[in-house]
CSV table of C-alpha atoms in Angstrom, one decimal:
chain,number,residue,atom,x,y,z
H,222,UNK,CA,97.9,94.8,26.7
H,223,UNK,CA,96.1,97.8,28.2
H,224,UNK,CA,92.8,96.5,29.8
H,225,UNK,CA,90.6,99.6,29.8
H,226,UNK,CA,88.1,97.9,27.6
H,227,UNK,CA,86.9,94.4,28.5
H,228,UNK,CA,86.1,92.9,25.1
H,229,UNK,CA,87.7,92.6,21.7
H,230,UNK,CA,85.2,92.5,18.8
H,231,UNK,CA,86.4,89.9,16.3
H,232,UNK,CA,85.2,90.3,12.8
H,233,UNK,CA,85.7,88.8,9.4
H,234,UNK,CA,87.6,85.6,8.3
H,235,UNK,CA,90.6,86.1,6.0
H,236,UNK,CA,89.3,86.7,2.4
H,237,UNK,CA,92.5,87.8,0.7
H,238,UNK,CA,94.9,85.3,-0.8
H,239,UNK,CA,97.8,87.6,-1.3
H,240,UNK,CA,99.0,91.1,-0.4
H,241,UNK,CA,98.3,93.9,-2.9
H,242,UNK,CA,101.1,96.2,-3.9
H,243,UNK,CA,100.8,99.7,-2.4
H,244,UNK,CA,102.6,103.0,-1.9
H,245,UNK,CA,104.3,101.2,1.0
H,246,UNK,CA,105.5,98.3,-1.1
H,247,UNK,CA,106.0,100.3,-4.4
H,248,UNK,CA,104.5,99.2,-7.6
H,249,UNK,CA,107.1,99.4,-10.3
H,250,UNK,CA,110.2,98.2,-8.4
H,251,UNK,CA,111.7,94.8,-8.1
H,252,UNK,CA,110.1,92.5,-5.6
H,253,UNK,CA,111.3,92.9,-2.0
H,254,UNK,CA,113.8,90.2,-0.9
H,255,UNK,CA,112.2,87.4,1.2
H,256,UNK,CA,112.6,87.7,4.9
H,257,UNK,CA,114.8,85.2,6.6
H,258,UNK,CA,113.3,82.6,9.0
H,259,UNK,CA,113.4,83.8,12.6
H,260,UNK,CA,114.5,81.0,14.9
H,261,UNK,CA,111.9,80.7,17.6
H,262,UNK,CA,114.5,79.4,20.0
H,263,UNK,CA,116.2,82.8,19.9
H,264,UNK,CA,112.9,84.5,20.8
H,265,UNK,CA,112.3,82.0,23.6
H,266,UNK,CA,115.8,82.8,24.9
H,267,UNK,CA,114.8,86.5,25.2
H,268,UNK,CA,111.7,85.5,27.0
H,269,UNK,CA,113.7,83.4,29.5
H,270,UNK,CA,115.8,86.5,30.2
H,271,UNK,CA,112.7,88.6,30.8
H,272,UNK,CA,111.4,85.9,33.1
H,273,UNK,CA,114.7,86.0,35.0
H,274,UNK,CA,114.5,89.7,35.3
H,275,UNK,CA,111.0,89.6,36.7
H,276,UNK,CA,111.9,86.8,39.1
H,277,UNK,CA,114.8,88.9,40.4
H,278,UNK,CA,112.6,91.9,40.9
H,279,UNK,CA,109.5,91.0,42.9
H,280,UNK,CA,108.0,89.0,40.2
H,281,UNK,CA,107.1,91.7,37.7
H,282,UNK,CA,108.4,94.2,35.1
H,283,UNK,CA,105.9,97.0,35.8
H,284,UNK,CA,106.2,100.7,35.2
H,285,UNK,CA,108.2,102.4,38.0
H,286,UNK,CA,109.5,99.1,39.3
H,287,UNK,CA,113.2,97.9,39.0
H,288,UNK,CA,112.1,95.0,36.8
H,289,UNK,CA,111.0,97.4,34.1
H,290,UNK,CA,114.2,99.4,34.0
H,291,UNK,CA,116.2,96.1,34.0
H,292,UNK,CA,114.1,95.0,31.0
H,293,UNK,CA,114.8,98.2,29.1
H,294,UNK,CA,118.5,98.0,29.8
H,295,UNK,CA,118.5,94.3,28.6
H,296,UNK,CA,117.0,95.2,25.3
H,297,UNK,CA,119.1,98.3,24.8
H,298,UNK,CA,122.3,96.4,25.4
H,299,UNK,CA,121.4,93.8,22.8
H,300,UNK,CA,120.7,96.5,20.2
H,301,UNK,CA,123.8,98.6,21.1
H,302,UNK,CA,126.0,95.6,20.6
H,303,UNK,CA,125.0,95.2,16.9
H,304,UNK,CA,125.1,98.8,15.8
H,305,UNK,CA,121.6,100.3,16.4
H,306,UNK,CA,121.4,103.9,17.4
H,307,UNK,CA,119.4,103.8,20.6
H,308,UNK,CA,118.0,106.4,22.9
H,309,UNK,CA,115.9,106.4,26.1
H,310,UNK,CA,113.0,108.8,26.4
H,311,UNK,CA,112.1,109.5,29.9
H,312,UNK,CA,108.5,110.4,31.2
H,313,UNK,CA,106.6,110.4,34.4
H,314,UNK,CA,103.4,108.6,35.1
H,315,UNK,CA,101.6,107.9,38.4
H,316,UNK,CA,104.4,109.6,40.2
H,317,UNK,CA,107.1,107.2,38.8
H,318,UNK,CA,109.7,107.5,36.1
H,319,UNK,CA,109.2,105.5,33.0
H,320,UNK,CA,111.2,105.1,29.8
H,321,UNK,CA,110.6,104.4,26.1
H,322,UNK,CA,113.4,102.8,24.1
H,323,UNK,CA,113.8,104.0,20.5
H,324,UNK,CA,116.2,102.2,18.2
H,325,UNK,CA,117.1,103.3,14.7
H,326,UNK,CA,118.9,101.1,12.2
H,327,UNK,CA,121.4,103.3,10.3
H,328,UNK,CA,120.6,103.9,6.6
H,329,UNK,CA,117.4,104.2,4.6
H,330,UNK,CA,115.5,107.3,3.6
H,331,UNK,CA,115.0,109.4,6.8
H,332,UNK,CA,111.9,111.0,5.1
H,333,UNK,CA,110.3,107.5,4.8
H,334,UNK,CA,110.3,105.7,8.2
H,335,UNK,CA,108.8,102.2,8.8
H,336,UNK,CA,108.4,101.7,12.6
H,337,UNK,CA,107.7,98.6,14.6
H,338,UNK,CA,106.9,98.5,18.3
H,339,UNK,CA,105.3,97.0,21.3
H,340,UNK,CA,105.1,97.6,25.0
H,341,UNK,CA,107.7,96.2,27.4
H,342,UNK,CA,106.1,96.7,30.7
H,343,UNK,CA,104.0,94.1,32.6
H,344,UNK,CA,101.2,94.6,35.1
H,345,UNK,CA,102.3,94.5,38.8
H,346,UNK,CA,100.6,91.1,39.3
H,347,UNK,CA,103.0,89.1,37.2
H,348,UNK,CA,106.0,88.9,34.9
H,349,UNK,CA,104.0,89.6,31.7
H,350,UNK,CA,105.8,87.0,29.5
H,351,UNK,CA,103.0,86.8,27.0
H,352,UNK,CA,101.7,90.3,27.7
H,353,UNK,CA,103.9,91.6,26.3
H,354,UNK,CA,107.2,89.8,26.5
H,355,UNK,CA,106.2,87.9,23.4
H,356,UNK,CA,105.8,91.0,21.1
H,357,UNK,CA,108.8,92.7,22.7
H,358,UNK,CA,111.0,89.6,22.2
H,359,UNK,CA,109.8,89.0,18.7
H,360,UNK,CA,110.5,92.6,17.6
H,361,UNK,CA,113.9,92.4,19.3
H,362,UNK,CA,114.9,89.2,17.4
H,363,UNK,CA,113.7,90.7,14.1
H,364,UNK,CA,115.8,93.8,14.8
H,365,UNK,CA,118.9,91.6,15.6
H,366,UNK,CA,118.2,89.7,12.4
H,367,UNK,CA,118.3,93.0,10.5
H,368,UNK,CA,121.7,93.6,11.9
H,369,UNK,CA,123.0,90.1,11.2
H,370,UNK,CA,121.8,90.3,7.6
H,371,UNK,CA,123.1,93.8,7.3
H,372,UNK,CA,119.8,94.6,5.7
H,373,UNK,CA,119.8,98.0,4.0
H,374,UNK,CA,116.2,98.7,2.7
H,375,UNK,CA,115.2,101.9,1.0
H,376,UNK,CA,113.1,103.0,4.0
H,377,UNK,CA,114.6,103.9,7.3
H,378,UNK,CA,113.8,101.3,10.1
H,379,UNK,CA,112.9,102.4,13.6
H,380,UNK,CA,111.8,100.2,16.6
H,381,UNK,CA,110.1,101.2,19.8
H,382,UNK,CA,109.6,99.5,23.2
H,383,UNK,CA,107.0,101.4,25.2
H,384,UNK,CA,106.7,102.0,28.9
H,385,UNK,CA,103.5,102.2,31.0
H,386,UNK,CA,101.2,100.8,28.4
H,387,UNK,CA,99.4,98.9,31.2
H,388,UNK,CA,98.5,102.2,32.8
H,389,UNK,CA,96.8,103.6,29.7
H,390,UNK,CA,99.2,103.7,26.7
H,391,UNK,CA,101.3,106.3,28.5
H,392,UNK,CA,104.7,105.8,26.9
H,393,UNK,CA,103.6,105.5,23.2
H,394,UNK,CA,101.3,108.5,23.6
H,395,UNK,CA,104.1,110.5,25.1
H,396,UNK,CA,106.4,109.6,22.2
H,397,UNK,CA,104.0,110.5,19.5
H,398,UNK,CA,103.0,113.7,21.2
H,399,UNK,CA,106.7,114.6,21.5
H,400,UNK,CA,107.2,114.6,17.7
H,401,UNK,CA,106.9,117.7,15.6
H,402,UNK,CA,104.3,117.5,12.8
H,403,UNK,CA,107.1,117.1,10.3
H,404,UNK,CA,108.6,114.2,12.2
H,405,UNK,CA,105.2,112.5,12.4
H,406,UNK,CA,104.8,112.9,8.7
H,407,UNK,CA,108.0,110.9,8.1
H,408,UNK,CA,106.6,107.8,9.7
H,409,UNK,CA,104.8,106.1,6.9
H,410,UNK,CA,103.5,103.2,8.9
H,411,UNK,CA,103.6,101.9,12.5
H,412,UNK,CA,103.2,98.1,13.2
H,413,UNK,CA,102.3,97.0,16.7
H,414,UNK,CA,102.9,93.6,18.3
H,415,UNK,CA,101.2,93.0,21.6
H,416,UNK,CA,100.6,89.4,22.8
H,417,UNK,CA,101.8,87.1,20.0
H,418,UNK,CA,102.1,83.8,21.9
H,419,UNK,CA,98.9,83.2,23.8
H,420,UNK,CA,98.6,79.6,25.1
H,421,UNK,CA,95.2,79.1,23.4
H,422,UNK,CA,96.0,81.2,20.4
H,423,UNK,CA,93.9,82.9,17.8
H,424,UNK,CA,95.5,84.5,14.8
H,425,UNK,CA,94.2,88.0,14.6
H,426,UNK,CA,95.3,90.8,12.3
H,427,UNK,CA,94.4,94.4,13.1
H,428,UNK,CA,91.6,95.5,10.8
H,429,UNK,CA,92.3,98.6,8.6
H,430,UNK,CA,88.6,99.6,8.9
H,431,UNK,CA,88.4,103.1,10.2
H,432,UNK,CA,92.2,103.5,10.4
H,433,UNK,CA,94.4,106.0,8.5
H,434,UNK,CA,95.2,105.8,4.9
H,435,UNK,CA,97.8,103.1,4.2
H,436,UNK,CA,96.6,100.8,6.9
H,437,UNK,CA,94.9,98.4,4.4
H,438,UNK,CA,98.3,97.7,2.8
H,439,UNK,CA,99.7,96.9,6.2
H,440,UNK,CA,96.8,94.6,7.0
H,441,UNK,CA,97.2,92.8,3.7
H,442,UNK,CA,100.9,92.2,4.0
H,443,UNK,CA,100.4,90.7,7.5
H,444,UNK,CA,97.6,88.5,6.2
H,445,UNK,CA,99.7,87.3,3.3
H,446,UNK,CA,102.2,85.6,5.5
H,447,UNK,CA,99.6,83.5,7.2
H,448,UNK,CA,98.1,82.7,3.8
H,449,UNK,CA,101.5,81.4,2.6
H,450,UNK,CA,101.8,79.0,5.6
H,451,UNK,CA,98.1,77.9,5.4
H,452,UNK,CA,97.0,79.5,8.7
H,453,UNK,CA,93.6,81.2,8.6
H,454,UNK,CA,93.3,84.6,10.2
H,455,UNK,CA,90.5,86.9,11.5
H,456,UNK,CA,90.4,90.6,11.5
H,457,UNK,CA,90.1,92.3,14.9
H,458,UNK,CA,89.1,95.9,15.8
H,459,UNK,CA,91.7,96.5,18.5
H,460,UNK,CA,90.5,100.1,19.0
H,461,UNK,CA,92.3,102.0,21.7
H,462,UNK,CA,93.6,98.9,23.5
H,463,UNK,CA,97.3,99.0,22.5
H,464,UNK,CA,100.1,101.3,21.5
H,465,UNK,CA,99.1,101.7,17.8
H,466,UNK,CA,96.3,104.1,19.0
H,467,UNK,CA,98.5,107.2,19.4
H,468,UNK,CA,99.9,106.7,15.9
H,469,UNK,CA,96.5,106.3,14.4
H,470,UNK,CA,95.3,109.5,16.0
H,471,UNK,CA,98.3,111.2,14.4
H,472,UNK,CA,97.1,110.0,11.0
H,473,UNK,CA,99.8,107.4,10.6
H,474,UNK,CA,99.0,104.1,8.9
H,475,UNK,CA,98.8,101.3,11.5
H,476,UNK,CA,98.6,97.5,11.7
H,477,UNK,CA,99.5,94.6,14.0
H,478,UNK,CA,99.1,91.1,15.2
H,479,UNK,CA,97.4,89.6,18.3
H,480,UNK,CA,96.8,86.1,19.6
H,481,UNK,CA,94.0,87.0,22.0
H,482,UNK,CA,93.6,87.9,25.7
H,483,UNK,CA,90.7,87.4,28.0
H,484,UNK,CA,88.0,86.8,25.4
H,485,UNK,CA,86.7,83.2,25.2
H,486,UNK,CA,87.5,81.1,22.1
H,487,UNK,CA,84.4,80.0,20.2
H,488,UNK,CA,83.8,76.5,18.9
H,489,UNK,CA,84.3,77.7,15.3
H,490,UNK,CA,87.6,79.3,16.2
H,491,UNK,CA,88.7,76.2,18.0
H,492,UNK,CA,87.9,74.0,15.0
H,493,UNK,CA,89.8,76.4,12.8
H,494,UNK,CA,92.9,76.8,14.9
H,495,UNK,CA,92.9,73.6,16.9
H,496,UNK,CA,92.4,75.4,20.3
H,497,UNK,CA,90.1,74.8,23.2
H,498,UNK,CA,86.6,76.3,22.9
H,499,UNK,CA,85.0,77.8,26.0
H,500,UNK,CA,88.5,78.8,27.2
H,501,UNK,CA,90.1,82.2,27.1
H,502,UNK,CA,92.8,82.8,24.5
H,503,UNK,CA,95.1,83.6,27.5
H,504,UNK,CA,93.7,82.4,30.9
H,505,UNK,CA,96.7,84.0,32.6
H,506,UNK,CA,96.0,87.4,31.1
H,507,UNK,CA,97.2,90.0,33.7
H,508,UNK,CA,97.8,87.3,36.3
H,509,UNK,CA,100.8,86.0,38.1
H,510,UNK,CA,100.7,82.8,36.0
H,511,UNK,CA,101.7,84.8,32.8
H,512,UNK,CA,105.1,83.2,33.0
H,513,UNK,CA,107.5,81.4,30.6
H,514,UNK,CA,105.1,78.4,30.8
H,515,UNK,CA,102.2,80.5,29.4
H,516,UNK,CA,103.4,80.5,25.8
H,517,UNK,CA,102.3,78.6,22.7
H,518,UNK,CA,105.6,78.1,20.8
H,519,UNK,CA,104.1,77.5,17.3
H,520,UNK,CA,102.0,80.7,17.6
H,521,UNK,CA,105.1,82.6,18.8
H,522,UNK,CA,107.1,81.2,15.8
H,523,UNK,CA,104.4,82.1,13.2
H,524,UNK,CA,103.9,85.6,14.5
H,525,UNK,CA,107.5,86.4,14.7
H,526,UNK,CA,108.1,85.2,11.2
H,527,UNK,CA,105.1,87.4,10.2
H,528,UNK,CA,106.8,90.4,11.8
H,529,UNK,CA,109.9,89.8,9.7
H,530,UNK,CA,107.9,89.3,6.6
H,531,UNK,CA,106.1,92.6,7.1
H,532,UNK,CA,109.3,94.5,7.8
H,533,UNK,CA,111.1,93.0,4.7
H,534,UNK,CA,108.1,93.6,2.5
H,535,UNK,CA,107.1,97.1,3.6
H,536,UNK,CA,110.6,98.6,3.9
H,537,UNK,CA,111.3,98.2,0.1
H,538,UNK,CA,111.5,100.9,-2.5
H,539,UNK,CA,110.2,104.3,-1.7
H,540,UNK,CA,107.3,105.4,-3.9
H,541,UNK,CA,108.3,108.4,-6.0
H,542,UNK,CA,106.8,111.7,-4.9
H,543,UNK,CA,103.6,112.9,-6.4
H,544,UNK,CA,103.2,116.0,-8.4
H,545,UNK,CA,104.1,119.4,-7.0
H,546,UNK,CA,102.1,122.6,-7.5
H,547,UNK,CA,103.2,126.1,-6.5
H,548,UNK,CA,102.3,129.7,-6.6
H,549,UNK,CA,105.2,132.1,-6.5
H,550,UNK,CA,103.2,135.4,-6.7
H,551,UNK,CA,103.9,137.9,-3.8
H,552,UNK,CA,101.0,138.7,-1.6
H,553,UNK,CA,101.3,141.5,0.9
H,554,UNK,CA,100.1,140.8,4.5
H,555,UNK,CA,99.0,144.1,6.0
H,556,UNK,CA,98.8,144.5,9.8
H,557,UNK,CA,95.6,142.9,11.3
H,558,UNK,CA,94.4,141.5,8.0
H,559,UNK,CA,93.5,138.2,6.2
H,560,UNK,CA,94.9,137.4,2.8
H,561,UNK,CA,94.7,134.4,0.5
H,562,UNK,CA,96.8,132.9,-2.3
H,563,UNK,CA,95.5,130.1,-4.6
H,564,UNK,CA,96.8,127.1,-6.4
H,565,UNK,CA,94.8,125.2,-8.9
H,566,UNK,CA,95.4,121.4,-8.8
H,567,UNK,CA,94.6,119.3,-11.8
H,568,UNK,CA,95.4,115.9,-13.2
H,569,UNK,CA,95.6,114.1,-9.9
H,570,UNK,CA,93.5,111.0,-9.5
H,571,UNK,CA,91.4,110.6,-6.4
H,572,UNK,CA,91.9,112.2,-3.0
H,573,UNK,CA,94.8,114.2,-1.6
H,574,UNK,CA,97.3,112.2,0.5
H,575,UNK,CA,97.3,111.8,4.3
H,576,UNK,CA,100.5,113.7,4.4
H,577,UNK,CA,100.0,116.5,1.9
H,578,UNK,CA,103.0,118.8,2.1
H,579,UNK,CA,102.1,122.4,2.4
H,580,UNK,CA,105.3,124.5,1.9
H,581,UNK,CA,105.3,128.1,2.9
H,582,UNK,CA,107.7,131.0,2.3
H,583,UNK,CA,106.6,134.0,4.3
H,584,UNK,CA,108.5,137.1,5.3
H,585,UNK,CA,107.2,138.7,8.5
H,586,UNK,CA,108.6,140.8,11.3
H,587,UNK,CA,106.9,138.7,14.0
H,588,UNK,CA,105.8,135.3,12.9
H,589,UNK,CA,104.0,134.6,16.1
H,590,UNK,CA,101.2,136.9,14.8
H,591,UNK,CA,100.4,134.6,12.0
H,592,UNK,CA,97.5,132.1,11.8
H,593,UNK,CA,97.7,129.9,8.7
H,594,UNK,CA,95.0,127.6,7.2
H,595,UNK,CA,95.0,125.4,4.1
H,596,UNK,CA,91.6,125.7,2.5
H,597,UNK,CA,90.5,122.7,0.4
H,598,UNK,CA,88.4,123.1,-2.8
H,599,UNK,CA,85.2,122.3,-0.9
H,600,UNK,CA,85.9,125.0,1.7
H,601,UNK,CA,87.2,122.8,4.4
H,602,UNK,CA,89.9,124.6,6.4
H,603,UNK,CA,92.9,122.8,7.9
H,604,UNK,CA,94.7,124.8,10.6
H,605,UNK,CA,98.5,124.4,10.0
H,606,UNK,CA,99.7,127.1,12.3
H,607,UNK,CA,98.2,129.0,15.2
H,608,UNK,CA,99.3,132.3,16.8
H,609,UNK,CA,102.0,132.2,19.5
H,610,UNK,CA,104.6,134.3,21.3
H,611,UNK,CA,107.3,133.4,18.8
H,612,UNK,CA,109.1,136.7,18.1
H,613,UNK,CA,111.2,135.3,15.2
H,614,UNK,CA,111.2,136.7,11.7
H,615,UNK,CA,109.9,134.9,8.6
H,616,UNK,CA,108.5,131.4,8.1
H,617,UNK,CA,110.0,129.0,5.7
H,618,UNK,CA,108.9,125.4,6.3
H,619,UNK,CA,106.6,122.6,5.2
H,620,UNK,CA,103.6,121.4,7.2
H,621,UNK,CA,102.1,117.9,6.7
H,622,UNK,CA,98.3,118.0,6.4
H,623,UNK,CA,96.0,114.9,6.5
H,624,UNK,CA,93.8,115.9,3.5
H,625,UNK,CA,92.9,112.3,2.6
H,626,UNK,CA,89.2,113.1,2.8
H,627,UNK,CA,89.4,115.8,0.2
H,628,UNK,CA,89.3,115.5,-3.6
H,629,UNK,CA,92.8,116.5,-4.9
H,630,UNK,CA,91.7,118.5,-8.0
H,631,UNK,CA,90.4,122.0,-7.6
H,632,UNK,CA,91.4,125.4,-6.2
H,633,UNK,CA,93.3,125.2,-2.9
H,634,UNK,CA,94.0,128.3,-0.9
H,635,UNK,CA,96.5,129.4,1.7
H,636,UNK,CA,94.8,131.7,4.1
H,637,UNK,CA,97.1,133.8,6.3
H,638,UNK,CA,95.8,136.0,9.1
H,639,UNK,CA,97.8,138.6,11.0
H,640,UNK,CA,96.0,138.7,14.3
H,641,UNK,CA,98.1,141.2,16.3
H,642,UNK,CA,99.1,144.8,15.8
H,643,UNK,CA,102.4,146.4,14.7
H,644,UNK,CA,103.9,143.8,12.3
H,645,UNK,CA,103.5,143.1,8.6
H,646,UNK,CA,104.8,140.7,6.0
H,647,UNK,CA,104.5,139.0,2.7
H,648,UNK,CA,103.7,135.6,1.2
H,649,UNK,CA,106.7,135.0,-1.1
H,650,UNK,CA,105.2,131.8,-2.4
H,651,UNK,CA,103.8,128.5,-1.3
H,652,UNK,CA,103.4,124.9,-2.7
H,653,UNK,CA,101.5,121.7,-2.4
H,654,UNK,CA,103.4,118.4,-2.6
H,655,UNK,CA,101.1,115.4,-3.4
């Protein structure tokens, strides 16, 4: 876990007895199949392999070091062998080459992606078996279970193992920034697992407070597993400490699990979880002693089962699309001008979605001249396209807009500006997909 901040505020004891149904879990469809039990011995075997890799490579699996590349190759080989579609994404940080590993399970709706991930690198001081061998190994075993079960959910499943997290969330940020807006909009939720087997464990669930729309459903599904097995949880504000941060900044629903790092366990927490008060959740955090001996097996088992529970629950039926509104009237775009076209939305309850689809069909002789804004009923403008040197003709595409802070009903406008001389065009039509 990235250590830029030194404390982790812990708030709220678990208050919810069961997960609420949501757009991620669908409301009118049959219940999702129960997740299979994940044998913790399999997860431990992966950790033993990561320990062996570190031992053979100067005692660590850090970014830019041979141990990290060996770790990536190890995970990739496991996934390739069972039918995942894998790819390595290369980046550079601190003068060294790093990699992200992305693995897609064939099938599911490619417009509705559920993604799970965690960082695979360690610090240079040690092998990083809890931080974050545990999350990485747990995600790996859940992915392998998907393959063994030949699980075919409605949503498309994607997994990520990130590089250079310990240097400041470099790999995951690189991945999210590499995605076009339309690709980001396809990811309906990202679940992060970073340190899931701390030796003096707490049971923390990422709080949805202040996170993008949809995060509450993720939080509740994760909580529901621990409720079922009678383990109390606490919510934690992880902030920008781990790899969910880049996804949250992109407006993607996030959630995750955490068993604690350098923060000291309180007496109340020790009484609740059976730990040792006055001691860090992980005394070997970012140290050489973060080895295979630095793991609480029951915590690792419970958290890995929670990962599987979340995947099986959240990857179920895709919610039907919301209503669509359109305006097909032609609007001429003169040279060096600003024009608007309006759509009146009615009958939609609450706010607009976090991924409001703004479809545009514009004819133009130099689309790089165009600046496009979506204007909400209250006058708030969302920039969907800036000017550029793109000399192509016409523009027929859909832009996702996080309009979750805006009331849905009212008059929405597409504002199109031609900001450079000599070229003209026409709005053929546009639409809003809720």
